[in-house]
């Protein structure tokens, strides 16, 4: 399983939920723990998903237009997007 396969699987699993936040541990995709964590970060940095940590638990949803714009701006400025922690 490649990184692109895991990325695509995460996006497929989130598609039915749209922009509704879901606990990332409930997103069932193939791959090991660290591979899935790396995929989540890639998708977040690319502006394809939104992520927030609440009480140490990551919640994710598909990104909206604003998320994609923020990711593009961060990339253009040469910085890494931070995940919000609540």
JSON list of C-alpha atoms in Angstrom, two decimals:
[
{"chain": "A", "resi": 1, "resn": "UNK", "atom": "CA", "xyz": [0.00, 0.00, 0.00]},
{"chain": "A", "resi": 2, "resn": "UNK", "atom": "CA", "xyz": [1.45, 3.35, -1.04]},
{"chain": "A", "resi": 3, "resn": "UNK", "atom": "CA", "xyz": [1.08, 6.72, 0.67]},
{"chain": "A", "resi": 4, "resn": "UNK", "atom": "CA", "xyz": [-1.20, 7.85, -2.18]},
{"chain": "A", "resi": 5, "resn": "UNK", "atom": "CA", "xyz": [-3.43, 4.80, -1.58]},
{"chain": "A", "resi": 6, "resn": "UNK", "atom": "CA", "xyz": [-3.81, 5.69, 2.10]},
{"chain": "A", "resi": 7, "resn": "UNK", "atom": "CA", "xyz": [-4.51, 9.35, 1.25]},
{"chain": "A", "resi": 8, "resn": "UNK", "atom": "CA", "xyz": [-7.21, 8.31, -1.24]},
{"chain": "A", "resi": 9, "resn": "UNK", "atom": "CA", "xyz": [-8.74, 5.87, 1.26]},
{"chain": "A", "resi": 10, "resn": "UNK", "atom": "CA", "xyz": [-9.03, 8.60, 3.91]},
{"chain": "A", "resi": 11, "resn": "UNK", "atom": "CA", "xyz": [-10.70, 10.96, 1.46]},
{"chain": "A", "resi": 12, "resn": "UNK", "atom": "CA", "xyz": [-13.14, 8.22, 0.38]},
{"chain": "A", "resi": 13, "resn": "UNK", "atom": "CA", "xyz": [-14.05, 7.51, 4.02]},
{"chain": "A", "resi": 14, "resn": "UNK", "atom": "CA", "xyz": [-14.66, 11.20, 4.74]},
{"chain": "A", "resi": 15, "resn": "UNK", "atom": "CA", "xyz": [-16.69, 11.84, 1.59]},
{"chain": "A", "resi": 16, "resn": "UNK", "atom": "CA", "xyz": [-20.07, 10.77, 3.06]},
{"chain": "A", "resi": 17, "resn": "UNK", "atom": "CA", "xyz": [-19.57, 13.05, 6.09]},
{"chain": "A", "resi": 18, "resn": "UNK", "atom": "CA", "xyz": [-18.63, 16.14, 4.07]},
{"chain": "A", "resi": 19, "resn": "UNK", "atom": "CA", "xyz": [-17.59, 18.98, 6.35]},
{"chain": "A", "resi": 20, "resn": "UNK", "atom": "CA", "xyz": [-18.92, 17.28, 9.50]},
{"chain": "A", "resi": 21, "resn": "UNK", "atom": "CA", "xyz": [-16.12, 16.56, 11.98]},
{"chain": "A", "resi": 22, "resn": "UNK", "atom": "CA", "xyz": [-15.50, 12.91, 12.78]},
{"chain": "A", "resi": 23, "resn": "UNK", "atom": "CA", "xyz": [-13.06, 11.32, 15.19]},
{"chain": "A", "resi": 24, "resn": "UNK", "atom": "CA", "xyz": [-10.03, 10.23, 13.15]},
{"chain": "A", "resi": 25, "resn": "UNK", "atom": "CA", "xyz": [-9.78, 6.95, 15.06]},
{"chain": "A", "resi": 26, "resn": "UNK", "atom": "CA", "xyz": [-13.15, 5.97, 13.53]},
{"chain": "A", "resi": 27, "resn": "UNK", "atom": "CA", "xyz": [-11.87, 6.48, 9.99]},
{"chain": "A", "resi": 28, "resn": "UNK", "atom": "CA", "xyz": [-11.06, 2.91, 8.93]},
{"chain": "A", "resi": 29, "resn": "UNK", "atom": "CA", "xyz": [-8.37, 2.74, 6.27]},
{"chain": "A", "resi": 30, "resn": "UNK", "atom": "CA", "xyz": [-5.57, 0.28, 5.54]},
{"chain": "A", "resi": 31, "resn": "UNK", "atom": "CA", "xyz": [-2.04, 0.92, 6.74]},
{"chain": "A", "resi": 32, "resn": "UNK", "atom": "CA", "xyz": [-0.22, 1.15, 10.02]},
{"chain": "A", "resi": 33, "resn": "UNK", "atom": "CA", "xyz": [-0.74, 3.80, 12.69]},
{"chain": "A", "resi": 34, "resn": "UNK", "atom": "CA", "xyz": [2.17, 6.01, 11.63]},
{"chain": "A", "resi": 35, "resn": "UNK", "atom": "CA", "xyz": [1.37, 5.71, 7.93]},
{"chain": "A", "resi": 36, "resn": "UNK", "atom": "CA", "xyz": [-2.18, 6.92, 8.62]},
{"chain": "A", "resi": 37, "resn": "UNK", "atom": "CA", "xyz": [-0.92, 9.78, 10.79]},
{"chain": "A", "resi": 38, "resn": "UNK", "atom": "CA", "xyz": [1.50, 10.85, 8.05]},
{"chain": "A", "resi": 39, "resn": "UNK", "atom": "CA", "xyz": [-1.33, 10.69, 5.50]},
{"chain": "A", "resi": 40, "resn": "UNK", "atom": "CA", "xyz": [-3.55, 12.87, 7.69]},
{"chain": "A", "resi": 41, "resn": "UNK", "atom": "CA", "xyz": [-0.80, 15.50, 7.95]},
{"chain": "A", "resi": 42, "resn": "UNK", "atom": "CA", "xyz": [-0.17, 15.43, 4.18]},
{"chain": "A", "resi": 43, "resn": "UNK", "atom": "CA", "xyz": [-3.87, 15.90, 3.46]},
{"chain": "A", "resi": 44, "resn": "UNK", "atom": "CA", "xyz": [-4.12, 18.72, 6.01]},
{"chain": "A", "resi": 45, "resn": "UNK", "atom": "CA", "xyz": [-1.03, 20.53, 4.71]},
{"chain": "A", "resi": 46, "resn": "UNK", "atom": "CA", "xyz": [-2.37, 20.17, 1.15]},
{"chain": "A", "resi": 47, "resn": "UNK", "atom": "CA", "xyz": [-5.70, 21.69, 2.21]},
{"chain": "A", "resi": 48, "resn": "UNK", "atom": "CA", "xyz": [-7.75, 18.59, 1.44]},
{"chain": "A", "resi": 49, "resn": "UNK", "atom": "CA", "xyz": [-8.95, 17.97, 5.01]},
{"chain": "A", "resi": 50, "resn": "UNK", "atom": "CA", "xyz": [-9.56, 20.10, 8.09]},
{"chain": "A", "resi": 51, "resn": "UNK", "atom": "CA", "xyz": [-8.22, 18.83, 11.41]},
{"chain": "A", "resi": 52, "resn": "UNK", "atom": "CA", "xyz": [-8.54, 19.95, 15.02]},
{"chain": "A", "resi": 53, "resn": "UNK", "atom": "CA", "xyz": [-7.50, 18.27, 18.26]},
{"chain": "A", "resi": 54, "resn": "UNK", "atom": "CA", "xyz": [-9.98, 18.38, 21.13]},
{"chain": "A", "resi": 55, "resn": "UNK", "atom": "CA", "xyz": [-8.72, 16.98, 24.41]},
{"chain": "A", "resi": 56, "resn": "UNK", "atom": "CA", "xyz": [-5.86, 15.29, 22.55]},
{"chain": "A", "resi": 57, "resn": "UNK", "atom": "CA", "xyz": [-8.22, 13.55, 20.12]},
{"chain": "A", "resi": 58, "resn": "UNK", "atom": "CA", "xyz": [-7.95, 14.47, 16.42]},
{"chain": "A", "resi": 59, "resn": "UNK", "atom": "CA", "xyz": [-11.18, 15.24, 14.56]},
{"chain": "A", "resi": 60, "resn": "UNK", "atom": "CA", "xyz": [-11.21, 15.61, 10.78]},
{"chain": "A", "resi": 61, "resn": "UNK", "atom": "CA", "xyz": [-13.51, 16.59, 7.94]},
{"chain": "A", "resi": 62, "resn": "UNK", "atom": "CA", "xyz": [-13.20, 17.32, 4.27]},
{"chain": "A", "resi": 63, "resn": "UNK", "atom": "CA", "xyz": [-11.76, 20.78, 3.69]},
{"chain": "A", "resi": 64, "resn": "UNK", "atom": "CA", "xyz": [-13.79, 23.68, 2.42]},
{"chain": "A", "resi": 65, "resn": "UNK", "atom": "CA", "xyz": [-12.68, 26.52, 0.16]},
{"chain": "A", "resi": 66, "resn": "UNK", "atom": "CA", "xyz": [-11.21, 28.50, 3.07]},
{"chain": "A", "resi": 67, "resn": "UNK", "atom": "CA", "xyz": [-9.09, 25.53, 4.21]},
{"chain": "A", "resi": 68, "resn": "UNK", "atom": "CA", "xyz": [-7.70, 25.12, 0.71]},
{"chain": "A", "resi": 69, "resn": "UNK", "atom": "CA", "xyz": [-6.88, 28.83, 0.55]},
{"chain": "A", "resi": 70, "resn": "UNK", "atom": "CA", "xyz": [-5.13, 28.77, 3.95]},
{"chain": "A", "resi": 71, "resn": "UNK", "atom": "CA", "xyz": [-3.07, 25.75, 2.90]},
{"chain": "A", "resi": 72, "resn": "UNK", "atom": "CA", "xyz": [-2.06, 27.41, -0.37]},
{"chain": "A", "resi": 73, "resn": "UNK", "atom": "CA", "xyz": [-1.09, 30.60, 1.45]},
{"chain": "A", "resi": 74, "resn": "UNK", "atom": "CA", "xyz": [1.01, 28.70, 4.01]},
{"chain": "A", "resi": 75, "resn": "UNK", "atom": "CA", "xyz": [2.75, 26.77, 1.23]},
{"chain": "A", "resi": 76, "resn": "UNK", "atom": "CA", "xyz": [3.47, 30.01, -0.68]},
{"chain": "A", "resi": 77, "resn": "UNK", "atom": "CA", "xyz": [4.96, 31.54, 2.48]},
{"chain": "A", "resi": 78, "resn": "UNK", "atom": "CA", "xyz": [7.11, 28.45, 3.05]},
{"chain": "A", "resi": 79, "resn": "UNK", "atom": "CA", "xyz": [5.54, 27.55, 6.36]},
{"chain": "A", "resi": 80, "resn": "UNK", "atom": "CA", "xyz": [3.72, 24.52, 7.72]},
{"chain": "A", "resi": 81, "resn": "UNK", "atom": "CA", "xyz": [0.07, 24.85, 8.67]},
{"chain": "A", "resi": 82, "resn": "UNK", "atom": "CA", "xyz": [-0.54, 24.25, 12.37]},
{"chain": "A", "resi": 83, "resn": "UNK", "atom": "CA", "xyz": [-3.33, 22.03, 13.64]},
{"chain": "A", "resi": 84, "resn": "UNK", "atom": "CA", "xyz": [-5.59, 23.84, 16.08]},
{"chain": "A", "resi": 85, "resn": "UNK", "atom": "CA", "xyz": [-5.79, 22.42, 19.58]},
{"chain": "A", "resi": 86, "resn": "UNK", "atom": "CA", "xyz": [-8.82, 23.08, 21.76]}
]
